[in-house]
PDB file of C-alpha atoms and ligand atoms in Angstrom:
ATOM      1  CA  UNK A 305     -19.037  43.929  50.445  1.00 96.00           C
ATOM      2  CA  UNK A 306     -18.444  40.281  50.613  1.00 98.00           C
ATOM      3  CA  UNK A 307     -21.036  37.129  50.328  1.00 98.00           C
ATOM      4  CA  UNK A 308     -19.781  33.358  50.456  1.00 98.00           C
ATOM      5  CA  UNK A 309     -22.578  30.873  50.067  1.00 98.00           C
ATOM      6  CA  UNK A 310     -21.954  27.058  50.480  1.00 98.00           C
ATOM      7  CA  UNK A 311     -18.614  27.172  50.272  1.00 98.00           C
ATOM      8  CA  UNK A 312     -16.948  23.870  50.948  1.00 98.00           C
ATOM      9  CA  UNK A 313     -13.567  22.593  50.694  1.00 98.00           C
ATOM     10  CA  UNK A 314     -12.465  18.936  51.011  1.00 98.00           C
ATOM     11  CA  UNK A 315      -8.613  17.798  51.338  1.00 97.00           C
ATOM     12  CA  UNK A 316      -9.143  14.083  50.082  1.00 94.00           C
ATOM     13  CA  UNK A 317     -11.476  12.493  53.262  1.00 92.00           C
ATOM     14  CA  UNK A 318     -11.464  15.656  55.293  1.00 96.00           C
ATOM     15  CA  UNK A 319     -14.135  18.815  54.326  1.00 97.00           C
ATOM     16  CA  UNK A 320     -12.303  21.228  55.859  1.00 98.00           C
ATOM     17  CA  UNK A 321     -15.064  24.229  55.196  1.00 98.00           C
ATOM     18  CA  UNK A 322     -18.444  22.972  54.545  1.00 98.00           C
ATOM     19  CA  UNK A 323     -21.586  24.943  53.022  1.00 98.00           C
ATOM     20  CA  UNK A 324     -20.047  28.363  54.639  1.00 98.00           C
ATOM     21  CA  UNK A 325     -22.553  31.104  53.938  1.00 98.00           C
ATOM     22  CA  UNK A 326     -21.129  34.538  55.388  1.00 98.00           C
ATOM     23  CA  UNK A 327     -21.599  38.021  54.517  1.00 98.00           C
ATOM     24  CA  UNK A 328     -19.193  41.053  55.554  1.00 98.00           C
ATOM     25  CA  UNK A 329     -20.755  44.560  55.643  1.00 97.00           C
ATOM     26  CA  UNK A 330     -19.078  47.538  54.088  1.00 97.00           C
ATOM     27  CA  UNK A 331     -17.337  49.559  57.461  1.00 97.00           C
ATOM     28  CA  UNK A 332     -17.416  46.562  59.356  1.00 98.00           C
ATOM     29  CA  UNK A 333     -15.050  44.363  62.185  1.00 98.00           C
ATOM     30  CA  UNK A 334     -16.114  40.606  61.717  1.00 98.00           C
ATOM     31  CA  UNK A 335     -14.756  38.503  63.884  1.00 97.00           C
ATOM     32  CA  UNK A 336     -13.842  34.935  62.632  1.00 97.00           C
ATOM     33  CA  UNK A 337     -13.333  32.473  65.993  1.00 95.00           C
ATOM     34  CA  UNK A 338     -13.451  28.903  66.588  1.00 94.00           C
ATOM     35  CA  UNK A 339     -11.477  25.978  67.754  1.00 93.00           C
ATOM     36  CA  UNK A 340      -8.012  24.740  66.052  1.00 92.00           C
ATOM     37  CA  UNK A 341      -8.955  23.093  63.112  1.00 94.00           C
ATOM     38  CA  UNK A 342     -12.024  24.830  62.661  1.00 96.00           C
ATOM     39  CA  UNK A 343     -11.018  25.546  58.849  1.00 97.00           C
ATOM     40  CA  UNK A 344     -11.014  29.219  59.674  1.00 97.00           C
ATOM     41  CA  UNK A 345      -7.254  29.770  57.922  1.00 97.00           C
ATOM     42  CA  UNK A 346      -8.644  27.600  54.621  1.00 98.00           C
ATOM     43  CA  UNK A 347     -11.737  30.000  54.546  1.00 98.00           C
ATOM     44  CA  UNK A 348      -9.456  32.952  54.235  1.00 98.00           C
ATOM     45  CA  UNK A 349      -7.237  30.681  51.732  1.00 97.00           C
ATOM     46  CA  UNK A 350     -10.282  30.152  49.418  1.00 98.00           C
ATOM     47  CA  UNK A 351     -11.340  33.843  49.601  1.00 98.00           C
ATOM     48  CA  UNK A 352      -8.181  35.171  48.503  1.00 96.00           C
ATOM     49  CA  UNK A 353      -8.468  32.486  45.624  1.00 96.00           C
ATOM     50  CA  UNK A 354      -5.559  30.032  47.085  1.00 96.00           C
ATOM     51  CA  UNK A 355      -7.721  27.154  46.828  1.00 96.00           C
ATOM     52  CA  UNK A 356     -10.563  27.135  44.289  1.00 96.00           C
ATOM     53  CA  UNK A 357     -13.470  25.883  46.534  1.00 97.00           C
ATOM     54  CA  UNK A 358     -15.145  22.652  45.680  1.00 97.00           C
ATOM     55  CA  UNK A 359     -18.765  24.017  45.823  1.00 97.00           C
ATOM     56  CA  UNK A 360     -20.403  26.849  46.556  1.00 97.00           C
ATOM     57  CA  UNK A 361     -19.859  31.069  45.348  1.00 98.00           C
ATOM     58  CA  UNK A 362     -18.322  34.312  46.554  1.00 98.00           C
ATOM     59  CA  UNK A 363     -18.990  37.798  45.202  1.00 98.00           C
ATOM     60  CA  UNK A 364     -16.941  40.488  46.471  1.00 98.00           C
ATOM     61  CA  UNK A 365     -18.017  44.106  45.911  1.00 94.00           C
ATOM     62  CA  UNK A 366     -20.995  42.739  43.623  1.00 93.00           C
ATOM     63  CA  UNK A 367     -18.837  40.078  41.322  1.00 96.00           C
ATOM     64  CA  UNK A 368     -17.884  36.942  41.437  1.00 97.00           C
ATOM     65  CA  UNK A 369     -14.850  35.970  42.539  1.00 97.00           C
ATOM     66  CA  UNK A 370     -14.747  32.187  43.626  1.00 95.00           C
ATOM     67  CA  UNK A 371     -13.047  31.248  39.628  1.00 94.00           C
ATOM     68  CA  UNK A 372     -10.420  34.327  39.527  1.00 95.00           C
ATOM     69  CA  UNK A 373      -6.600  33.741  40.582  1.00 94.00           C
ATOM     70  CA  UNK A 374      -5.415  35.043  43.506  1.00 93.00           C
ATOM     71  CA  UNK A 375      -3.659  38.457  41.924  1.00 91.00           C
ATOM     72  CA  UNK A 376      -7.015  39.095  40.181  1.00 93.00           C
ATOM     73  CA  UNK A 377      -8.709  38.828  43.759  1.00 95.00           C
ATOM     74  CA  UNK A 378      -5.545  41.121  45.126  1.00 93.00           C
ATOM     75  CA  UNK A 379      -6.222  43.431  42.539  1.00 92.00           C
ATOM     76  CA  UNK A 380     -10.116  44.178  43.290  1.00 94.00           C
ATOM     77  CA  UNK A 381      -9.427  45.274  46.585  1.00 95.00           C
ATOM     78  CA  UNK A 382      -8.807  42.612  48.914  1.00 96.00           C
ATOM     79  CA  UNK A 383      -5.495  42.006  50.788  1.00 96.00           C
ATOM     80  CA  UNK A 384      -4.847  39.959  53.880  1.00 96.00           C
ATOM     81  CA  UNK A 385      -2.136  38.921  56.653  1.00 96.00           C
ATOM     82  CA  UNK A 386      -0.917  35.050  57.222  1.00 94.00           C
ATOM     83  CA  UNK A 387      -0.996  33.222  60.307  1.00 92.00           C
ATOM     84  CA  UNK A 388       2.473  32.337  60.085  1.00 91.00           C
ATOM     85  CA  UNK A 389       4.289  35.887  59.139  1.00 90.00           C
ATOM     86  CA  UNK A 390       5.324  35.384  55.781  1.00 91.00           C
ATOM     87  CA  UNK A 391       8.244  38.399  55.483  1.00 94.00           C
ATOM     88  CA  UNK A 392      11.497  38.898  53.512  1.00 94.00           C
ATOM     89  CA  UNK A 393      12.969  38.500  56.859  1.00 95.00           C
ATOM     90  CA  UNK A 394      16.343  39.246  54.807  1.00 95.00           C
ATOM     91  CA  UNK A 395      15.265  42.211  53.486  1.00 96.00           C
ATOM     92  CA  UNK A 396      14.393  45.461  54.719  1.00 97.00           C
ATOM     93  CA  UNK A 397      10.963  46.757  56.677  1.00 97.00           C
ATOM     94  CA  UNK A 398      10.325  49.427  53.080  1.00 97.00           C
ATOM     95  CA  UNK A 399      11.014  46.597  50.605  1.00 95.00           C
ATOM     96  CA  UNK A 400       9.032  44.245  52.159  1.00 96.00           C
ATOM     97  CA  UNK A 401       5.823  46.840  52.124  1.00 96.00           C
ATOM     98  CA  UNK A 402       6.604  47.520  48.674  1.00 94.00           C
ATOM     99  CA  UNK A 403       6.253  44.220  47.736  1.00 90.00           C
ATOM    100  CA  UNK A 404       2.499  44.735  48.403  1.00 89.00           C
ATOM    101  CA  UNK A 405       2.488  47.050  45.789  1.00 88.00           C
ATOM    102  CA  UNK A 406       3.988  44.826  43.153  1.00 74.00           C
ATOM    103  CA  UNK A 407       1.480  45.030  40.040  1.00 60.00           C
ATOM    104  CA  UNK A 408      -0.494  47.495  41.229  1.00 60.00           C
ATOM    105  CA  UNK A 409       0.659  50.322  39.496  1.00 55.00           C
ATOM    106  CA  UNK A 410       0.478  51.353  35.908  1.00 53.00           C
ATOM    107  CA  UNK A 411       3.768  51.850  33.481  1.00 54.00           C
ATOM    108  CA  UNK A 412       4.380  48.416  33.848  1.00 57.00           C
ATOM    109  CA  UNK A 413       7.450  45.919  33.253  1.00 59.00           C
ATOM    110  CA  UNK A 414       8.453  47.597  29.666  1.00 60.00           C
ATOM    111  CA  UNK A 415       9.060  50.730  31.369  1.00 60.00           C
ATOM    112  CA  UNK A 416      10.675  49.253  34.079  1.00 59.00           C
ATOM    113  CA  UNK A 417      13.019  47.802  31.927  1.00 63.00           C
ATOM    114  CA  UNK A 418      13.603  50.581  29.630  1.00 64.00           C
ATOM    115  CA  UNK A 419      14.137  52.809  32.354  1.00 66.00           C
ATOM    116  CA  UNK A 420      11.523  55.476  31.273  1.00 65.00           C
ATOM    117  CA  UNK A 421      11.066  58.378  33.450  1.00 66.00           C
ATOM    118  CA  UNK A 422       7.492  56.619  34.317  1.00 71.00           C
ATOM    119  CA  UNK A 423       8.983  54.088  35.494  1.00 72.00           C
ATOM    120  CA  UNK A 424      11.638  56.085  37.710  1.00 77.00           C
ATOM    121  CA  UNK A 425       8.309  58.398  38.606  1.00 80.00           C
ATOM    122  CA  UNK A 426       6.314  55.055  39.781  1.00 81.00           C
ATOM    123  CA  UNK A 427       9.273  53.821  41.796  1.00 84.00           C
ATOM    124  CA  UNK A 428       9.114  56.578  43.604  1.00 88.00           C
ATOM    125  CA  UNK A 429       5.534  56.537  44.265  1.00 89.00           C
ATOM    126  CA  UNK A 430       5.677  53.738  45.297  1.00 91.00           C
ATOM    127  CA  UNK A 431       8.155  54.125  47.850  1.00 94.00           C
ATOM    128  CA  UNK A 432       6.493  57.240  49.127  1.00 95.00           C
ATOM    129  CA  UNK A 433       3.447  55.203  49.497  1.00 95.00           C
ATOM    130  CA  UNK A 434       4.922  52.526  51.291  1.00 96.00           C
ATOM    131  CA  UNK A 435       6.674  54.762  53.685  1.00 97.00           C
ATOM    132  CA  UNK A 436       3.282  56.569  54.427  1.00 97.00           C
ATOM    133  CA  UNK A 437       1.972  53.088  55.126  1.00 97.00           C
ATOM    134  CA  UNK A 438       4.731  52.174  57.633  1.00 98.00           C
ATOM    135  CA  UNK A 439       4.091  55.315  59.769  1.00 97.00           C
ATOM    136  CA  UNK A 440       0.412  54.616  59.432  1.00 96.00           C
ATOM    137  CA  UNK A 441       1.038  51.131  61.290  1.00 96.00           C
ATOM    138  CA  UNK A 442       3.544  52.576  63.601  1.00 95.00           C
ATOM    139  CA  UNK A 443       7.138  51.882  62.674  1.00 97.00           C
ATOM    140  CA  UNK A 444       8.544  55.218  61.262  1.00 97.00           C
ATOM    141  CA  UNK A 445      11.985  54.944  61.757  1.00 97.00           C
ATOM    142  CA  UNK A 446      12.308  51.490  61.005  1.00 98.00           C
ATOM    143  CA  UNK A 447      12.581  51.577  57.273  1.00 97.00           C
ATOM    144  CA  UNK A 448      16.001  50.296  56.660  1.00 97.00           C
ATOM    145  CA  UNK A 449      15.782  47.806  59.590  1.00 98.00           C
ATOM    146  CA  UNK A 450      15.731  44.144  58.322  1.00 97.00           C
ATOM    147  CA  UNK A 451      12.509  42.383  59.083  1.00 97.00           C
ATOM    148  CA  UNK A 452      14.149  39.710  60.711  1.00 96.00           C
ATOM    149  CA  UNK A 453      15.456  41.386  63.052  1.00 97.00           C
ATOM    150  CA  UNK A 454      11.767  43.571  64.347  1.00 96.00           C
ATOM    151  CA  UNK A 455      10.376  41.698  67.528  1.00 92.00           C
ATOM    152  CA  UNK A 456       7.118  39.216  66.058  1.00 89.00           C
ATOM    153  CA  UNK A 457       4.286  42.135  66.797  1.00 91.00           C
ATOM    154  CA  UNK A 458       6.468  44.515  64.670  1.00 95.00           C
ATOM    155  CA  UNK A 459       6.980  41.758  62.245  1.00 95.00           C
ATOM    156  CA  UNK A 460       3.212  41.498  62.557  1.00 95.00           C
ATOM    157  CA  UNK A 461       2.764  45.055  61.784  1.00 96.00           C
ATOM    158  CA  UNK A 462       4.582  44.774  58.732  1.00 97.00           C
ATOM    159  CA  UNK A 463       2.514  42.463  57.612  1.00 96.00           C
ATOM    160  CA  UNK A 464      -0.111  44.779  58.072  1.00 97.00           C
ATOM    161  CA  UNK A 465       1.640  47.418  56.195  1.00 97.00           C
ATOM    162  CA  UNK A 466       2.007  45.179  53.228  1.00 96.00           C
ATOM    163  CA  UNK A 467      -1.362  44.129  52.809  1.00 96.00           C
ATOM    164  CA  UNK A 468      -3.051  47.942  53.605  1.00 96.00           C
ATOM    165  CA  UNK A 469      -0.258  49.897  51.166  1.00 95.00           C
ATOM    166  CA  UNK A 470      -2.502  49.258  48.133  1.00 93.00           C
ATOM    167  CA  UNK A 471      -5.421  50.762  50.632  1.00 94.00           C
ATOM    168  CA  UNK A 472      -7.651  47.669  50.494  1.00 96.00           C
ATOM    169  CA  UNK A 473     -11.717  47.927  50.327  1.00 97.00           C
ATOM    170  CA  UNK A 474     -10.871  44.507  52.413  1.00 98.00           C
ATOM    171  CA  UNK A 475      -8.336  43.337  54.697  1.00 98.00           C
ATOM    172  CA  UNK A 476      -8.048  39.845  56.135  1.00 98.00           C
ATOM    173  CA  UNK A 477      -6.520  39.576  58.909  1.00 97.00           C
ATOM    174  CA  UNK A 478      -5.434  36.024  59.869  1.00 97.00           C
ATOM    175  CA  UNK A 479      -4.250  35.879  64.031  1.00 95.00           C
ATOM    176  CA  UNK A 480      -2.710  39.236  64.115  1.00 95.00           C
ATOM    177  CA  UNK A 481      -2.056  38.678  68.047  1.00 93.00           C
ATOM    178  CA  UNK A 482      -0.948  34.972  68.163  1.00 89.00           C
ATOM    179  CA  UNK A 483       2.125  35.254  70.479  1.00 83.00           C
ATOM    180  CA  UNK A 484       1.773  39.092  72.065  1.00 89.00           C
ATOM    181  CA  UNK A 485       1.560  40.018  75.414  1.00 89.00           C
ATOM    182  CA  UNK A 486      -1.206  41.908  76.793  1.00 91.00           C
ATOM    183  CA  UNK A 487       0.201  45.419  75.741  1.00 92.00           C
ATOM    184  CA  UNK A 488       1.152  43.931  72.163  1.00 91.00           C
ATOM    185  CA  UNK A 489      -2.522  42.852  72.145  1.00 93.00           C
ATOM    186  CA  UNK A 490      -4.014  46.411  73.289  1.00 94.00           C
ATOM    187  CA  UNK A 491      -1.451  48.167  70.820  1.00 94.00           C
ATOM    188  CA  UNK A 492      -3.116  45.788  67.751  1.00 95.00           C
ATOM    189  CA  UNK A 493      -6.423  46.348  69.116  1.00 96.00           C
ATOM    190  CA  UNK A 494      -6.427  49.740  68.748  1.00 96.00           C
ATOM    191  CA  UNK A 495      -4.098  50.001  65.131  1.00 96.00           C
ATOM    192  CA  UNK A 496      -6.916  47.698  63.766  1.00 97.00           C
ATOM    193  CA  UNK A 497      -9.893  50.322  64.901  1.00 97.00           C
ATOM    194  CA  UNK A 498      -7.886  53.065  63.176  1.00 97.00           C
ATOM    195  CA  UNK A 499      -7.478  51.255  59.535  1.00 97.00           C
ATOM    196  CA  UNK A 500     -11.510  50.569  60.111  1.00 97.00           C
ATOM    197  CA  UNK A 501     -11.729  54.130  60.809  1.00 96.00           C
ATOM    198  CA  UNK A 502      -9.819  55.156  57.100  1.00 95.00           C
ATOM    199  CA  UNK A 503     -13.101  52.953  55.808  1.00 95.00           C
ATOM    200  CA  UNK A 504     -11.179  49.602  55.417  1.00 97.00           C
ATOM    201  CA  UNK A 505     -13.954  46.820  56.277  1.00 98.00           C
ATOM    202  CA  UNK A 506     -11.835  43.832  58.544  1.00 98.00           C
ATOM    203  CA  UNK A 507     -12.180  40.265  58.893  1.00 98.00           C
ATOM    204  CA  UNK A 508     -10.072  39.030  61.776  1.00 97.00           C
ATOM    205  CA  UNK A 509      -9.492  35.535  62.522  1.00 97.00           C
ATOM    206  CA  UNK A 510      -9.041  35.594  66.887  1.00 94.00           C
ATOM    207  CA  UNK A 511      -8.396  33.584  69.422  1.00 89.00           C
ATOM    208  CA  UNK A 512      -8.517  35.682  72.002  1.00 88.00           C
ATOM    209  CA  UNK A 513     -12.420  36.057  72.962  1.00 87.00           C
ATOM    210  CA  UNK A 514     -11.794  39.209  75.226  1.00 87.00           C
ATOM    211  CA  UNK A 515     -10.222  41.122  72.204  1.00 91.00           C
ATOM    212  CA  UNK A 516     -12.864  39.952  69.830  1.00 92.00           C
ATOM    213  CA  UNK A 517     -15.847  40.882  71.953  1.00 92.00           C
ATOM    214  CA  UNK A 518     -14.431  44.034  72.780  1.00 93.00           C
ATOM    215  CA  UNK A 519     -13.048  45.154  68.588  1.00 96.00           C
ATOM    216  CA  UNK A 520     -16.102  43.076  66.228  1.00 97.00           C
ATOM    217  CA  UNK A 521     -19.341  44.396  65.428  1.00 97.00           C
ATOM    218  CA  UNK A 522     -20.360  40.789  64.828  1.00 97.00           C
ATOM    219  CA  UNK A 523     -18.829  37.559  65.231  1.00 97.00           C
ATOM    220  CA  UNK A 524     -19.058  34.029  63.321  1.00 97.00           C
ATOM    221  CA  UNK A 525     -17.875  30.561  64.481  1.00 96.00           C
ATOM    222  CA  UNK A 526     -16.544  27.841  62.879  1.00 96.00           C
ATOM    223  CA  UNK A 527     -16.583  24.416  64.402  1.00 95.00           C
ATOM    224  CA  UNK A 528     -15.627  21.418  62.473  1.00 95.00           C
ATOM    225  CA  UNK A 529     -15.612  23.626  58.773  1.00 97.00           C
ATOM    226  CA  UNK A 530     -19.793  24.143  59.587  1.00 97.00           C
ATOM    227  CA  UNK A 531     -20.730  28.031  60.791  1.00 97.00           C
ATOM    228  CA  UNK A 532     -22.844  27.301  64.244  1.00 96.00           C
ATOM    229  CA  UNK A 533     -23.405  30.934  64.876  1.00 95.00           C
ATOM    230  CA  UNK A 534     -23.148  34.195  63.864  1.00 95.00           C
ATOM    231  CA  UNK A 535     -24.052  37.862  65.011  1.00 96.00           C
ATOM    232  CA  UNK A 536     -23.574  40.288  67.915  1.00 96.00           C
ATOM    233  CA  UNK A 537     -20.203  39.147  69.850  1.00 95.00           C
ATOM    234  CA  UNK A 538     -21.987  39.121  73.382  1.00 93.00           C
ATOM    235  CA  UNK A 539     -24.899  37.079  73.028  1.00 93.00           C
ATOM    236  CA  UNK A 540     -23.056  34.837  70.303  1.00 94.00           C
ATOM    237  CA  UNK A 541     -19.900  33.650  72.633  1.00 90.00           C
ATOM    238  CA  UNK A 542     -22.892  32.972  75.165  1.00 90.00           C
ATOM    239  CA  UNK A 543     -24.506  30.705  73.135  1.00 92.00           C
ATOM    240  CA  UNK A 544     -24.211  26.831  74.818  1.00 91.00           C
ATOM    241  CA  UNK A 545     -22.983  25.367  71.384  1.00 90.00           C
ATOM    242  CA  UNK A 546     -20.133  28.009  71.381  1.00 90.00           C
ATOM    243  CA  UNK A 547     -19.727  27.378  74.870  1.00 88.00           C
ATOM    244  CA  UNK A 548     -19.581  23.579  73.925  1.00 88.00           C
ATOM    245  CA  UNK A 549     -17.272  23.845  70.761  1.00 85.00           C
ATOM    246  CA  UNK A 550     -14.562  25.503  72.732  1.00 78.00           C
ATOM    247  CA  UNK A 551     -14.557  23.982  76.165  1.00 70.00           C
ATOM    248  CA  UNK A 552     -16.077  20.440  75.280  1.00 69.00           C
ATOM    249  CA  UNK A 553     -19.338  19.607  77.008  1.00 58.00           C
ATOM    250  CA  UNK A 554     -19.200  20.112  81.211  1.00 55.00           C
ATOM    251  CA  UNK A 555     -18.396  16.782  82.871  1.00 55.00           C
ATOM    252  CA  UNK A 556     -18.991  16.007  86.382  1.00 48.00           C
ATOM    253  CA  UNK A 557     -15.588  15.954  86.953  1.00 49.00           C
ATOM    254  CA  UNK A 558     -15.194  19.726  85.691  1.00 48.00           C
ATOM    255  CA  UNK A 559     -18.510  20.781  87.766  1.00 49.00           C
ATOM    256  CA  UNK A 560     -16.322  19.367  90.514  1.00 51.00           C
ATOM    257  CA  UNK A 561     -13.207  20.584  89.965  1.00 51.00           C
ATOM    258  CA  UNK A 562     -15.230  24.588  89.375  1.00 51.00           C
ATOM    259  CA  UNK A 563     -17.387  23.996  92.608  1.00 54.00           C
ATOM    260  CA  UNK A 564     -13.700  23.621  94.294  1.00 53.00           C
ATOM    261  CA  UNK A 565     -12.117  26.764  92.859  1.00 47.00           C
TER     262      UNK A 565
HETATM  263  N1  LIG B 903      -3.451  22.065  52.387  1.00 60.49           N
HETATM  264  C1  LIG B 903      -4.056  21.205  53.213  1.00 60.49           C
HETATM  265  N2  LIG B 903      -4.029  19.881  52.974  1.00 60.49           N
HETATM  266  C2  LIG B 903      -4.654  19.005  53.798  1.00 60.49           C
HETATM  267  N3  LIG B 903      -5.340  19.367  54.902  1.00 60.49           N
HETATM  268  C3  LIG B 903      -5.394  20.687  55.194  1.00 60.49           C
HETATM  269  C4  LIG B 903      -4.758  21.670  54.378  1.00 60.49           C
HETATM  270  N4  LIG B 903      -4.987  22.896  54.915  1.00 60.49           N
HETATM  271  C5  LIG B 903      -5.717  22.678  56.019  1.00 60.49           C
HETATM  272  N5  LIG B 903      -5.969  21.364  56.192  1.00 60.49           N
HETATM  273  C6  LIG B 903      -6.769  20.757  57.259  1.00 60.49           C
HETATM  274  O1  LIG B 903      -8.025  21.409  57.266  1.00 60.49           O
HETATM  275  C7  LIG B 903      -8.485  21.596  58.604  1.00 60.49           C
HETATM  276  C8  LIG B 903      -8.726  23.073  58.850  1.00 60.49           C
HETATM  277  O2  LIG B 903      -7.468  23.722  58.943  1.00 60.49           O
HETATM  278  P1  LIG B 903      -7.334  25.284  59.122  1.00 60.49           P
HETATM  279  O3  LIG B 903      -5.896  25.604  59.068  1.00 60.49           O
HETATM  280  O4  LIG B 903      -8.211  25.968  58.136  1.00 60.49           O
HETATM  281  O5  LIG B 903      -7.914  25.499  60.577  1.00 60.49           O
HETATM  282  P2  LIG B 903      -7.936  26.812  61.491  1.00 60.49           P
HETATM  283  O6  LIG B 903      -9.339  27.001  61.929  1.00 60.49           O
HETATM  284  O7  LIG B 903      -7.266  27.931  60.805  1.00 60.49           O
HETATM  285  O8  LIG B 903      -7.077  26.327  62.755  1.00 60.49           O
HETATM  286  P3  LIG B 903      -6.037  27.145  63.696  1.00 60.49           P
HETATM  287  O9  LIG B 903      -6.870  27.883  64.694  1.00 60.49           O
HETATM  288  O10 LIG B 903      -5.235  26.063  64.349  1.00 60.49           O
HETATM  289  O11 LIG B 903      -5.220  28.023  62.821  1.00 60.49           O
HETATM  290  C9  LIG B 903      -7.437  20.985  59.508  1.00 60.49           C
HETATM  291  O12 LIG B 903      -7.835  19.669  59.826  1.00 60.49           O
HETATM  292  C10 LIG B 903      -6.189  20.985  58.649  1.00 60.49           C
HETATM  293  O13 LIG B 903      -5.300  19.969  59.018  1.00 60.49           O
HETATM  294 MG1  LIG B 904      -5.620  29.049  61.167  1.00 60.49          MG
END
């Protein structure tokens, strides 16, 4: 579905992502983990065609996509969350889905303006669409609520709803658990199986190793923009330089301090 090869990104003195090869299999859960600062978030950002990457190449669904624009990239099927919840937080849970679906559809801004009966037809399309799409991710009933005002894991599912309205071939999912308690976490676990089970294929950027194990069918890691590893979650997060990247190497005084516990 996806290939990057060499992709690297510098911001002035810092490569951020360098000479990332990755694929993602159609039907898949990849896992994305590493440390803070990793680059994992600018990977995602050069995907969806934020940055343009200073080397390297990306086909998606058997093109190219490392020169298109990010609405281009949008358009061919792939649609992701943000780290920090970007929301209308003014507006309400439906418009804020339907935003997701902005260009998407076909009669266009002429119409719009016009006020054809395709236009008035779309609208409501849309909206039917979105609404399906807000049940799917578990907040019928919410609709007219503003999105302010949902706790952050249904802010988070909103998100969600957003990006999967247009029914993605790929959705990117950047820390959809960052600040939920363990029920929040099972709750997202199990809403992410389900959109892999409608066929979307997921990349999911995680910190949370227990989740990760238990949801990918593979895993990569990212430590200092370089991929060290990459395959099946068990035998990857057991690997000494994973071990290493997230826990620093084992002092004496930590052997100590372990022996003690
Ligand atoms: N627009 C930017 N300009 C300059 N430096 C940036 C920019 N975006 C990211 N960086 C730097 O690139 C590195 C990778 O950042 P990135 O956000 O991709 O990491 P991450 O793996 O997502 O980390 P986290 O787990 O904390 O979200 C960091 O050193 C960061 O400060
Ligand atoms: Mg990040």
């Amino acid at each position: 579905m996806l290939k990057a090869d060499g992709v690297t990104k510098r911001f002035g003195g810092l490569t951020a992502v360098n000479g990332v090869g990755l694929e993602v299999r159609k039907g898949e859960i990849l896992g994305l983990i590493g440390p803070n600062g990793a680059g994992k978030t600018t990977f995602f950002n050069i995907l969806t065609g934020i940055y343009k990457p200073d080397g390297g190449t990306i086909s998606f669904d058997g093109r190219p996509i490392h020169a298109l624009p990010s609405f281009r990239i949008a358009r061919a099927g792939m649609m992701r969350t943000f780290q920090n919840i970007r929301l209308l937080k003014e507006e309400s849970v439906l418009d804020n889905v339907k935003v997701g679906l902005f260009g998407k559809t076909g009669s266009g801004l002429w119409a719009a303006i016009l006020g054809l009966r395709s236009a008035k037809r779309e609208e409501e399309e849309v909206t039917a669409r979105s609404l399906a799409t807000i049940e799917r991710v578990g907040l019928k009933g919410r609709e007219r609520e503003a999105a302010g005002s949902l706790s952050y894991g249904d802010q988070r599912r909103v998100e969600i709803a957003r990006a999967l309205a247009s029914d993605p071939k790929l959705l990117l999912l950047d820390e959809p658990t960052a600040g939920m308690n363990a029920a929040e976490v099972q709750e997202m676990t199990d809403l992410i199986r389900a959109i892999r089970g409608k066929g979307t294929t997921i990349v999911l950027i995680e910190h949370n190793v227990a989740m990760v194990t238990g949801l990918c069918d593979r895993v990569a890691v990212l430590v200092h923009g370089e991929k060290i590893a990459d395959g099946e979650p068990e035998s990857v997060i057991a690997k000494p330089e994973v071990v290493e990247a997230y826990l620093g190497k084992p002092d004496e005084e930590v052997i100590a301090v372990a022996a003690h516990s």
